[in-house]
Coordinates of C-alpha atoms in Angstrom, one line a residue:
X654 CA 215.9 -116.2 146.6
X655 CA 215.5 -113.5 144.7
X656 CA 216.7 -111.2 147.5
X657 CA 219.7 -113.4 147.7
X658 CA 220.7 -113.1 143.6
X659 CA 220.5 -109.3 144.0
X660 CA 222.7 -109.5 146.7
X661 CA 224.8 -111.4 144.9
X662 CA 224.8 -109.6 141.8
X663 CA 226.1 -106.7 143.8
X664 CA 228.3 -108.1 145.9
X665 CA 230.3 -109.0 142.8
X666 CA 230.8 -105.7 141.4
X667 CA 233.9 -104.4 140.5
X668 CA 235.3 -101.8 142.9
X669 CA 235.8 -98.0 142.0
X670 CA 239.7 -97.4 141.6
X671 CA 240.1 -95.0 144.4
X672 CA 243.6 -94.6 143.9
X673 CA 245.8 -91.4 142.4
X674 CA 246.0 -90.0 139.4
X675 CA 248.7 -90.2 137.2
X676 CA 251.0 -86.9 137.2
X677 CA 250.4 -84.7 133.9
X678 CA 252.7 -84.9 131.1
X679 CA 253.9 -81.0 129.2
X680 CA 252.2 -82.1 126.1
X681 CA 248.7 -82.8 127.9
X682 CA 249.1 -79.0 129.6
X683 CA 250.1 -77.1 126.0
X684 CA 246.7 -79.1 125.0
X685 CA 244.5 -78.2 128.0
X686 CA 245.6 -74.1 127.4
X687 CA 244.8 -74.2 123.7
X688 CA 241.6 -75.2 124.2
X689 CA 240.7 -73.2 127.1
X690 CA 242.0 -70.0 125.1
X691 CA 239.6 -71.1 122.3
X692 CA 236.6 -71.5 124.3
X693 CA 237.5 -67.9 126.2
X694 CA 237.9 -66.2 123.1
X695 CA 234.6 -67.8 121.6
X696 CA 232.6 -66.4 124.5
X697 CA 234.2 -63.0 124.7
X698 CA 233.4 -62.7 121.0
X699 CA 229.7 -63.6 122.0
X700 CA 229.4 -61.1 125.1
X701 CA 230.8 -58.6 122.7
X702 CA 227.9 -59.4 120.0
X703 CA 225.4 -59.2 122.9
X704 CA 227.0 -56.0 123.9
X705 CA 226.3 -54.4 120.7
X706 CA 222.8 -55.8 120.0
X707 CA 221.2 -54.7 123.3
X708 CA 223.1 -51.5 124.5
X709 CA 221.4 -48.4 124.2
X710 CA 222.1 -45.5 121.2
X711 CA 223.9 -42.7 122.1
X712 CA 225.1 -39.5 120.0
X713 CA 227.7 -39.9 117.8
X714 CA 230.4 -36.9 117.5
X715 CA 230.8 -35.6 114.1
X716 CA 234.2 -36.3 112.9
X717 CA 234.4 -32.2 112.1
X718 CA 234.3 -31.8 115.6
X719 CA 237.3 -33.5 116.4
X720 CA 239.6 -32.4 114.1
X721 CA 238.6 -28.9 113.5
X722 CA 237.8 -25.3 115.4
X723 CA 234.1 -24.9 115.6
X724 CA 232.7 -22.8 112.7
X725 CA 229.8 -20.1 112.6
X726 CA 226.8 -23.1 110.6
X727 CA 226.3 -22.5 106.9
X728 CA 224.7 -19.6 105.7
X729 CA 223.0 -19.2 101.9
X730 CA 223.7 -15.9 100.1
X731 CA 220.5 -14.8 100.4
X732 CA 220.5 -15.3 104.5
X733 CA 223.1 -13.2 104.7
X734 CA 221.7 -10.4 102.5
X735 CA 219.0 -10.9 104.6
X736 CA 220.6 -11.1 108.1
X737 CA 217.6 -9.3 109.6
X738 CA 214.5 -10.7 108.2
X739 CA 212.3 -10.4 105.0
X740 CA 209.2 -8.4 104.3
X741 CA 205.6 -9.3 103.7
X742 CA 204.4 -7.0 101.4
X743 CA 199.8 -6.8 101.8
X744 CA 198.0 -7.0 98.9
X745 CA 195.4 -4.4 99.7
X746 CA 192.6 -3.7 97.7
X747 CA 192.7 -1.1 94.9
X748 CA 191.1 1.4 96.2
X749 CA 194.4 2.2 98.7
X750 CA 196.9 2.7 96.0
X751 CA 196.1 1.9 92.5
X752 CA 192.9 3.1 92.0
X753 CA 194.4 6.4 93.7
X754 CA 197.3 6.4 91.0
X755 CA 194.4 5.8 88.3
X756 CA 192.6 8.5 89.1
X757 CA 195.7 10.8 89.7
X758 CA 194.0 13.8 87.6
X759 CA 191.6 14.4 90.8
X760 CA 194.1 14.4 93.6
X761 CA 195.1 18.1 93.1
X762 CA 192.4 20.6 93.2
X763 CA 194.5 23.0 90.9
X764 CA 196.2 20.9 88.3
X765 CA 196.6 17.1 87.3
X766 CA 199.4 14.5 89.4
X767 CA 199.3 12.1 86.5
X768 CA 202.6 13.9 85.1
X769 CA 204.5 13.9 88.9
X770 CA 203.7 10.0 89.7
X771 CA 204.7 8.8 86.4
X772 CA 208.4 6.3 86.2
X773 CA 206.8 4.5 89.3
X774 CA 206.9 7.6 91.3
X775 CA 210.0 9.1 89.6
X776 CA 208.0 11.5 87.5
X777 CA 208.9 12.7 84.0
X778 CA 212.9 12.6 82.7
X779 CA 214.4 16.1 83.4
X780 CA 214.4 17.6 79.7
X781 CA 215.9 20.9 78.7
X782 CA 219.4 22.8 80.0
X783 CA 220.1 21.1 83.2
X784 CA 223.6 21.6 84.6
X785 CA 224.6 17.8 84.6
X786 CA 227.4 15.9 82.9
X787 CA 225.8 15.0 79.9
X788 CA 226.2 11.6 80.3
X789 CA 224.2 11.7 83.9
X790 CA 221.5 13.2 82.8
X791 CA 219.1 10.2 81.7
X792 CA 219.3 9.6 85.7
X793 CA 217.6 12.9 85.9
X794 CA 213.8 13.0 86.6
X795 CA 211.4 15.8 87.9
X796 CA 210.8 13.9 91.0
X797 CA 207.8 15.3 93.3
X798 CA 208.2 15.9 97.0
X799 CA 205.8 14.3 97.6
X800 CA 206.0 11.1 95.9
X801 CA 207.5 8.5 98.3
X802 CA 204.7 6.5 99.1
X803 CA 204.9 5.6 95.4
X804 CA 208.3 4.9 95.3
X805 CA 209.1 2.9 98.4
X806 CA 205.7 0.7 96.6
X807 CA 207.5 0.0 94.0
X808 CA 210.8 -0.6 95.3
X809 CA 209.6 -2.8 97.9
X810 CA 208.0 -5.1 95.8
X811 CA 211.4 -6.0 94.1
X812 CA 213.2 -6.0 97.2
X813 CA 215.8 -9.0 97.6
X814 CA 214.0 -9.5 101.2
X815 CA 210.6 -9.4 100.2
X816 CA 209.1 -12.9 101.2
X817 CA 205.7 -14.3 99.7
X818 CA 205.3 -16.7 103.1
X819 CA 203.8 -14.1 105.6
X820 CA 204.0 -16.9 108.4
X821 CA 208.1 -16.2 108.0
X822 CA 208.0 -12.5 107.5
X823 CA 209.6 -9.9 110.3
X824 CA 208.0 -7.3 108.7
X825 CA 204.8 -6.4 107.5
X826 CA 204.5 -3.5 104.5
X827 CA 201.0 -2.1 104.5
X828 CA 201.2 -0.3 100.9
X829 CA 198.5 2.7 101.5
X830 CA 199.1 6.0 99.9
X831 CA 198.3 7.9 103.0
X832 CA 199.4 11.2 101.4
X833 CA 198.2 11.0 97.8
X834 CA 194.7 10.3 99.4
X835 CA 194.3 13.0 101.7
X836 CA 195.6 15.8 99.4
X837 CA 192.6 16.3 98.1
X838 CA 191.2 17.0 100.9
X839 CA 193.6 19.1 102.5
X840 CA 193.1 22.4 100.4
X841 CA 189.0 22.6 99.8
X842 CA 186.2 22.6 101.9
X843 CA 185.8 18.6 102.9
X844 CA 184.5 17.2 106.0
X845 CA 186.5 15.6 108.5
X846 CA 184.8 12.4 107.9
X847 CA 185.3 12.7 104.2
X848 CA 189.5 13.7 104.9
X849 CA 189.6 10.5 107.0
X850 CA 187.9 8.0 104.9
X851 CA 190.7 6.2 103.2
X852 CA 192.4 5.8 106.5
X853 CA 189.0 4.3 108.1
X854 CA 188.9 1.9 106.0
X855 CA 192.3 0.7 105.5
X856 CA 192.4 -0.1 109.2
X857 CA 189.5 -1.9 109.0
X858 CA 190.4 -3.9 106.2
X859 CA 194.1 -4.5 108.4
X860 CA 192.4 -5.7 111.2
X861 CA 191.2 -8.8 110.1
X862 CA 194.3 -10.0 108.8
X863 CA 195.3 -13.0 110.0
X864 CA 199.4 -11.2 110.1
X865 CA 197.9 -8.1 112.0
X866 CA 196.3 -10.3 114.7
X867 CA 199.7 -12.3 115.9
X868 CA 201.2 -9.0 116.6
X869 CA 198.5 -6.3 117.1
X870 CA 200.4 -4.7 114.1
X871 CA 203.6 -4.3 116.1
X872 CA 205.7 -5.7 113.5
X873 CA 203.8 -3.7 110.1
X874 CA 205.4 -1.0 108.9
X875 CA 204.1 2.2 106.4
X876 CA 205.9 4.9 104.5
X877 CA 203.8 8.3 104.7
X878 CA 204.7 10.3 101.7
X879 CA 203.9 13.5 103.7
X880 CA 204.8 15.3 106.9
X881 CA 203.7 13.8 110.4
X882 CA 201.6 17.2 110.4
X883 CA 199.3 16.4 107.9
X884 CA 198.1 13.1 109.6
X885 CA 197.9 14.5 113.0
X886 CA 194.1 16.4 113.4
X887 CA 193.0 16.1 117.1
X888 CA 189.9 18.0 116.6
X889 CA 187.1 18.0 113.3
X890 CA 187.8 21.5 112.4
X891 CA 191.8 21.5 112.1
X892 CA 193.9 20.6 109.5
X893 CA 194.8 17.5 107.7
X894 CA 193.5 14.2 108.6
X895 CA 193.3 12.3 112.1
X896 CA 195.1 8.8 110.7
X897 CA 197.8 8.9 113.3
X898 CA 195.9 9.3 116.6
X899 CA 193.4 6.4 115.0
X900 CA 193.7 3.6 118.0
X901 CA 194.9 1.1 115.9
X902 CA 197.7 3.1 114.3
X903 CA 199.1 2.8 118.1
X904 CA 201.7 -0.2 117.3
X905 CA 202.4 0.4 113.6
X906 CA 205.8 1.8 112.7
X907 CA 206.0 4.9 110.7
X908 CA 208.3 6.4 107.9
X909 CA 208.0 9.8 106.9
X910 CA 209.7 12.6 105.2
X911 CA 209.1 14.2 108.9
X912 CA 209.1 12.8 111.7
X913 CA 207.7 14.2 115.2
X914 CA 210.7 14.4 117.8
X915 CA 208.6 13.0 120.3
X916 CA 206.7 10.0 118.6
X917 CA 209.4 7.0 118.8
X918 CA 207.1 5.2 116.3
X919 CA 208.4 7.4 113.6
X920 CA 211.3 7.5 111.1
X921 CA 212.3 10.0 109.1
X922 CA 213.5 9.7 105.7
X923 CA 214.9 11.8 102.6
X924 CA 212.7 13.9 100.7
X925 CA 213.7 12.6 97.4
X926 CA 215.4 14.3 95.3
X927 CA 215.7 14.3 91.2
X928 CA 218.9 12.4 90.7
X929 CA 218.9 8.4 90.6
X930 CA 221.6 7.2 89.6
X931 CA 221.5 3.7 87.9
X932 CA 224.9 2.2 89.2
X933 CA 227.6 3.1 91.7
X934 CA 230.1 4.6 89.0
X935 CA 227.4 6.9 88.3
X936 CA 227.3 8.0 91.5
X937 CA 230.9 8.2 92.1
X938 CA 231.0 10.6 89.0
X939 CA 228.8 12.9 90.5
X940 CA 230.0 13.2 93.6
X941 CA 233.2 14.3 91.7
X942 CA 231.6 16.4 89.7
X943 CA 229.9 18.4 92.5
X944 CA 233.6 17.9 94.6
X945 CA 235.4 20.2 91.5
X946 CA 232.7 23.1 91.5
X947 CA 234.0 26.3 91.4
X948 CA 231.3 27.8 93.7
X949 CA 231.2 32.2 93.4
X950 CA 228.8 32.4 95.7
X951 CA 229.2 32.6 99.5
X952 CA 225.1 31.6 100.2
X953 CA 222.4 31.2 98.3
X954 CA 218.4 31.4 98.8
X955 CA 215.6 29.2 97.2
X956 CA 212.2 30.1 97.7
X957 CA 209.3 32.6 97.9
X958 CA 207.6 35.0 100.2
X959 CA 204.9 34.3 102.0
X960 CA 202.0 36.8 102.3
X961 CA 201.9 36.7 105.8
X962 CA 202.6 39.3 108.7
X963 CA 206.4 38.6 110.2
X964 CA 207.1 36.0 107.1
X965 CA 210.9 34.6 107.6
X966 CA 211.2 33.8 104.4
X967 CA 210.9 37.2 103.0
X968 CA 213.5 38.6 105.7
X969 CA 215.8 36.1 104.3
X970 CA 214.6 37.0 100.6
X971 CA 215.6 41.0 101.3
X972 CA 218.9 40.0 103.0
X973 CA 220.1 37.8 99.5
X974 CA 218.7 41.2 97.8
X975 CA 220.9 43.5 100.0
X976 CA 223.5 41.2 100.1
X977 CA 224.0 40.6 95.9
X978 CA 227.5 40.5 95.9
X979 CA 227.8 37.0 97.8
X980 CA 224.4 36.0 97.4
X981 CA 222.3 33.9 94.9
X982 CA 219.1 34.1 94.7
X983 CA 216.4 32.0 93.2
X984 CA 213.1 33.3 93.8
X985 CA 210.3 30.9 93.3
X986 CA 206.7 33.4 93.3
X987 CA 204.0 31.2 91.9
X988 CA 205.0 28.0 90.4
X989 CA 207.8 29.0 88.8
X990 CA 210.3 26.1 91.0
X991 CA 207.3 23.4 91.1
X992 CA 208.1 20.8 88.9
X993 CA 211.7 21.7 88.7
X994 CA 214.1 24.3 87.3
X995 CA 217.2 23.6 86.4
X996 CA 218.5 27.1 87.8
X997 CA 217.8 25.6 91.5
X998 CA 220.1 23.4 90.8
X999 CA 223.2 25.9 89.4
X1000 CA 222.0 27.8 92.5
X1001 CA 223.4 25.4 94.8
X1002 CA 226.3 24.0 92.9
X1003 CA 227.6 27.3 92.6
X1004 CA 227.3 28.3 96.3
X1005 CA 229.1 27.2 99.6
X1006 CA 225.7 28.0 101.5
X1007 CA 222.6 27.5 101.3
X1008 CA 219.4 29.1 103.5
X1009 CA 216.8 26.6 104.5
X1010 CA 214.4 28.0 106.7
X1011 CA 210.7 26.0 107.6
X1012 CA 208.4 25.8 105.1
X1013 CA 204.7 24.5 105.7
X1014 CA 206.6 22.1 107.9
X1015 CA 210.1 22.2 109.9
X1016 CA 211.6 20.6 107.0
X1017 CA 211.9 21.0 103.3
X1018 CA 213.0 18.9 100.4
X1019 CA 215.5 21.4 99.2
X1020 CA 217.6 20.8 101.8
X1021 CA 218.2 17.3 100.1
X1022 CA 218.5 19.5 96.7
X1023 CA 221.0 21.7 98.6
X1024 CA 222.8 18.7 100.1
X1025 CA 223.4 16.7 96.6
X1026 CA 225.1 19.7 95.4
X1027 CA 227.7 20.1 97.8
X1028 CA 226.3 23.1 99.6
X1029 CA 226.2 23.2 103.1
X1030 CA 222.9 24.1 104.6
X1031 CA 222.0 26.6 106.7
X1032 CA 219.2 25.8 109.6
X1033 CA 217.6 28.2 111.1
X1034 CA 214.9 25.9 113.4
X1035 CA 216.9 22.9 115.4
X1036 CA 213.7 21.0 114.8
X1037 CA 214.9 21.0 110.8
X1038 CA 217.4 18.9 111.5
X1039 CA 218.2 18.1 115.1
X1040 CA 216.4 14.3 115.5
X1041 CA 215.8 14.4 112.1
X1042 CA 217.4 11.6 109.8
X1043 CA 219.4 10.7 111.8
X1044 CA 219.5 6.6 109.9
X1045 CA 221.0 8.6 106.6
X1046 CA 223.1 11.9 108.3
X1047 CA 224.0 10.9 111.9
X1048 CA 223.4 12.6 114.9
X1049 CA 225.7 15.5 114.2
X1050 CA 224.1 18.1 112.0
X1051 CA 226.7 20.7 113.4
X1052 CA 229.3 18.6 111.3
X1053 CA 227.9 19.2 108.3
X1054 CA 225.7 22.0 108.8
X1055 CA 225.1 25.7 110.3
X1056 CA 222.8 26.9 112.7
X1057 CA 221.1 30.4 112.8
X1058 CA 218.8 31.4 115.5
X1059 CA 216.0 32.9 113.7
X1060 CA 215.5 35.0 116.6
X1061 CA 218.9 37.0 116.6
X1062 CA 218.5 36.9 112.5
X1063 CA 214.8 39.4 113.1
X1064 CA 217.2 41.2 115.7
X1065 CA 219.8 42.5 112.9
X1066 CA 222.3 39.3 113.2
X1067 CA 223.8 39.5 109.4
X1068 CA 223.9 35.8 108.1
X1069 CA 226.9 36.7 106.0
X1070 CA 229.3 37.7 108.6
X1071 CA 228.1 34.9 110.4
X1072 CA 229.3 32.4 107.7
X1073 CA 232.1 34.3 106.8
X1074 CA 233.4 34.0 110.4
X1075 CA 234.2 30.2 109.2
X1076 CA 237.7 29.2 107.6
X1077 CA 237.9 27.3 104.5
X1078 CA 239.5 24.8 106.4
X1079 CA 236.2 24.3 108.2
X1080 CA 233.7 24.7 105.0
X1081 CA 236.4 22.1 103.5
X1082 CA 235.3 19.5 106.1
X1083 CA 231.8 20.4 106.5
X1084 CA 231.3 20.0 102.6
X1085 CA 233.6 16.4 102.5
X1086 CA 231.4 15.2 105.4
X1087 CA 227.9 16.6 103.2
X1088 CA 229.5 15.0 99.7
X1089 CA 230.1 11.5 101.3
X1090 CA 226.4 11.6 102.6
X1091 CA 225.0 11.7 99.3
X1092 CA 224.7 8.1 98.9
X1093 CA 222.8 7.5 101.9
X1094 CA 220.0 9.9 101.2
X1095 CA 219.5 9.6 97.4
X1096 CA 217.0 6.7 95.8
X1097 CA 218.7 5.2 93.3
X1098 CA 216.6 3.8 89.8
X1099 CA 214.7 1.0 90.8
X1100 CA 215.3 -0.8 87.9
X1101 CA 219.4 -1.3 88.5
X1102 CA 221.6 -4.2 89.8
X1103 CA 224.5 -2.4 89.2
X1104 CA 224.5 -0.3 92.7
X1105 CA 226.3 -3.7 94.2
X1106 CA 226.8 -3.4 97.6
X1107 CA 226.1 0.3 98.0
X1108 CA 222.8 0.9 99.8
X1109 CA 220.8 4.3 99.1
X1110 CA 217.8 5.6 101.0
X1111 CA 215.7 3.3 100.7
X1112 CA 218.0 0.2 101.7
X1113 CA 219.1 2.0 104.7
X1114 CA 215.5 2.8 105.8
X1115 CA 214.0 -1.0 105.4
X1116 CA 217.3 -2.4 106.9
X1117 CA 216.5 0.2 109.6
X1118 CA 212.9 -1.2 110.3
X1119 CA 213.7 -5.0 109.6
X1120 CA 216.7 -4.3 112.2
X1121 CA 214.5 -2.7 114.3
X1122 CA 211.5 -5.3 114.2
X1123 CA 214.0 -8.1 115.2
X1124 CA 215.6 -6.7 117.9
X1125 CA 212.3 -5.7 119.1
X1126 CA 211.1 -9.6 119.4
X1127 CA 214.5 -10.7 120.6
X1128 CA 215.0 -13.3 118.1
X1129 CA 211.5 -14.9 118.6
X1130 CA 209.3 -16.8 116.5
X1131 CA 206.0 -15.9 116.2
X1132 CA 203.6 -19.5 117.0

């Protein structure tokens, strides 16, 4: 029964219309299109969302870089006054430099230094009748030969590329007064242990620097106020003191007022000299000045015996004497020139020559006196010149200088008919080329802003050894 009724049930269904649809009409297709564009604009809208959300960051290109040529990157003021590194200047202990300058009264066995390494090494203001434009001569001092390790102290410690962050520095300024504390020594009866003292223990103090240890003191620098000579003892009984050949001086970079040809550690710079001029129209006005001279004389000669069999100097002295009518001399016996006359000076200005043979070394700090003004110096030792400043005067020396074989001078060669056998056209351009030097080799007042752009000695020679030190690591960072 029941099996029946469901038959039933079913059996009466209504049938499924299997029979065609009825053919669109054009309003029921403009329908079916607007909504299918809807729905495909609704899900590319939502892949594009998806897109966004989930893709991975890349690089974006600066807008600059499309429109514009590439430019060199931004560089401060000071990075470009700077273009080759900064200094670290050490703070050593006392005992290296200030204690010496304290106690300046002992480091001359004969007579006080207090006087000479006043004015931060400057010395006292040239008093008296010197033959300046009056208005030039406060930048006048007495300056001492030897007083450079002073001065580049001072200097360097208000140099625009001195940096207090030693972890940055390319250069490393040990401030030791090499010279001033071995003088005393160098004319008495000291030991060898007692001449090297100072030295001893500046290198040990150096050594345990954390700066000195990243480099092996490859990148530290010093300024020896005296010639190479004097630091340069190989056995106990010889002169001067053994700082040089000390092993750990091996790597450190050297400035002197001589340098040895053959040590490539070593610089030479100016002796200086006793003008220092305070701004560039001061120097401008002197080289002028020294440009009008009216010079009388064809040579002149500055200097003194020497009581000593064969002594150069005194050939050259009797030559001057014998040869009155074109030459000046000056003749310094005791210590008549030592802190300065101002008849060197006239010497020079008045002259087209002047005769710098060797002193107690190849070189001599008159021929920077000779040089500032407007003579043309005479050499009569290539090692006086030749590879000798080369940062400040060039390579040329024969450009604005003469050289004599000392040899053929003892053998009767007459210095005046050597010199007049040149033309004024070539003592013209020998003195132009030794005028437009002067800036290079001269220290100007450390106190000035107003040199501007102009660099003197001392700019040139740290440039030189920041220059140097950078090209020597490639451009690498120390780590």
């Amino acid at each position: 029964m029941s099996n029946q009724s469901s038959f039933e049930l079913h059996s009466h269904e209504k049938p499924k219309n299997l029979s065609p649809k009825k053919k669109p009409t054009p309003s029921s297709i403009r329908v079916f299109f607007f909504t299918s564009s809807k729905l495909f604009i609704i899900l590319l809208f939502q892949i594009l969302i998806l897109h966004f959300i989930f893709r991975s960051p890349t690089k974006s290109v600066p807008l600059q870089k499309t429109i514009q040529p590439k430019r060199p990157p931004f560089q401060s003021q000071e990075s470009k006054k700077c273009e080759h590194g900064t200094v670290y200047v050490y703070d050593l202990p006392p005992m290296f430099n200030k204690d010496i300058l304290n106690n300046c009264r002992d480091l001359d066995p004969w007579h006080s230094r207090c006087n000479a390494l006043s004015n931060f090494g400057l010395g006292p203001k040239a008093t008296g009748s010197i033959a300046v434009p009056e208005n030039l001569s406060p930048s006048w001092y007495w300056t001492d030969m030897f007083a450079g390790e002073v001065i580049y102290h001072a200097r360097m410690l208000k140099h625009e590329c001195r940096t207090k962050e030693p972890e940055s520095a390319t250069a490393v300024y040990i401030p030791f007064y090499a010279g001033l504390a071995v003088a005393k020594y160098l004319f008495t009866n000291y030991t060898s242990k007692e001449r090297d003292w100072h030295s001893v223990e500046l290198l040990k103090w150096v050594q345990d620097q954390p700066l000195w240890k990243r480099s092996n003191g490859s990148d530290h620098f010093i300024m020896l106020g005296r010639m190479t000579w004097d630091f340069r003892r190989t056995r106990d009984e010889d002169w001067g003191s053994s700082f040089i050949h000390m092993p750990l001086m091996k790597n450190i970079l050297r400035l002197g007022v001589e340098r040895d040809p053959w040590d490539k550690l070593e610089i030479s710079v100016p002796y200086p000299t006793g003008f220092h001029p305070k701004s560039k129209s001061e120097m401008n006005q002197w080289m002028n000045f020294v440009h009008g001279q009216n010079r009388t004389s064809l040579f002149t000669f500055v200097g003194a015996k020497r009581e000593v069999k064969g002594d150069f100097r005194t050939i050259l002295q009797n030559h001057c004497y014998n040869e009155s009518d074109a030459c000046r001399l000056v003749d310094c016996s005791g210590t008549r020139c030592y802190d300065g006359t101002s008849e060197i000076l006239e010497a020079f200005l008045a002259s087209d020559f002047c005769m710098q043979p060797r002193g107690d070394a190849f070189t001599r700090r008159s021929t920077f006196d000779c040089m500032l003004a407007g003579s043309i110096p005479v050499f009569f030792w290539k090692r006086s010149i030749f590879h000798q400043y080369e940062w400040f005067l060039g390579d040329e020396p024969e450009k604005f200088s003469v050289f004599i074989d000392r040899k053929k001078v003892r053998n009767g060669t007459s210095i005046r008919k050597v010199l007049e056998g040149y033309s004024k056209e070539d003592v013209r351009k020998m003195r132009e080329k030794v005028i437009s030097s002067i800036p290079k080799f001269v220290y100007g007042l450390m106190e000035s802003d107003e040199m501007g752009s102009n660099k003197d000695a001392f700019d040139i020679a740290i440039d030189g050894v920041l220059r140097r030190f950078k090209e020597q690591r490639g451009g690498k960072k120390y780590t």
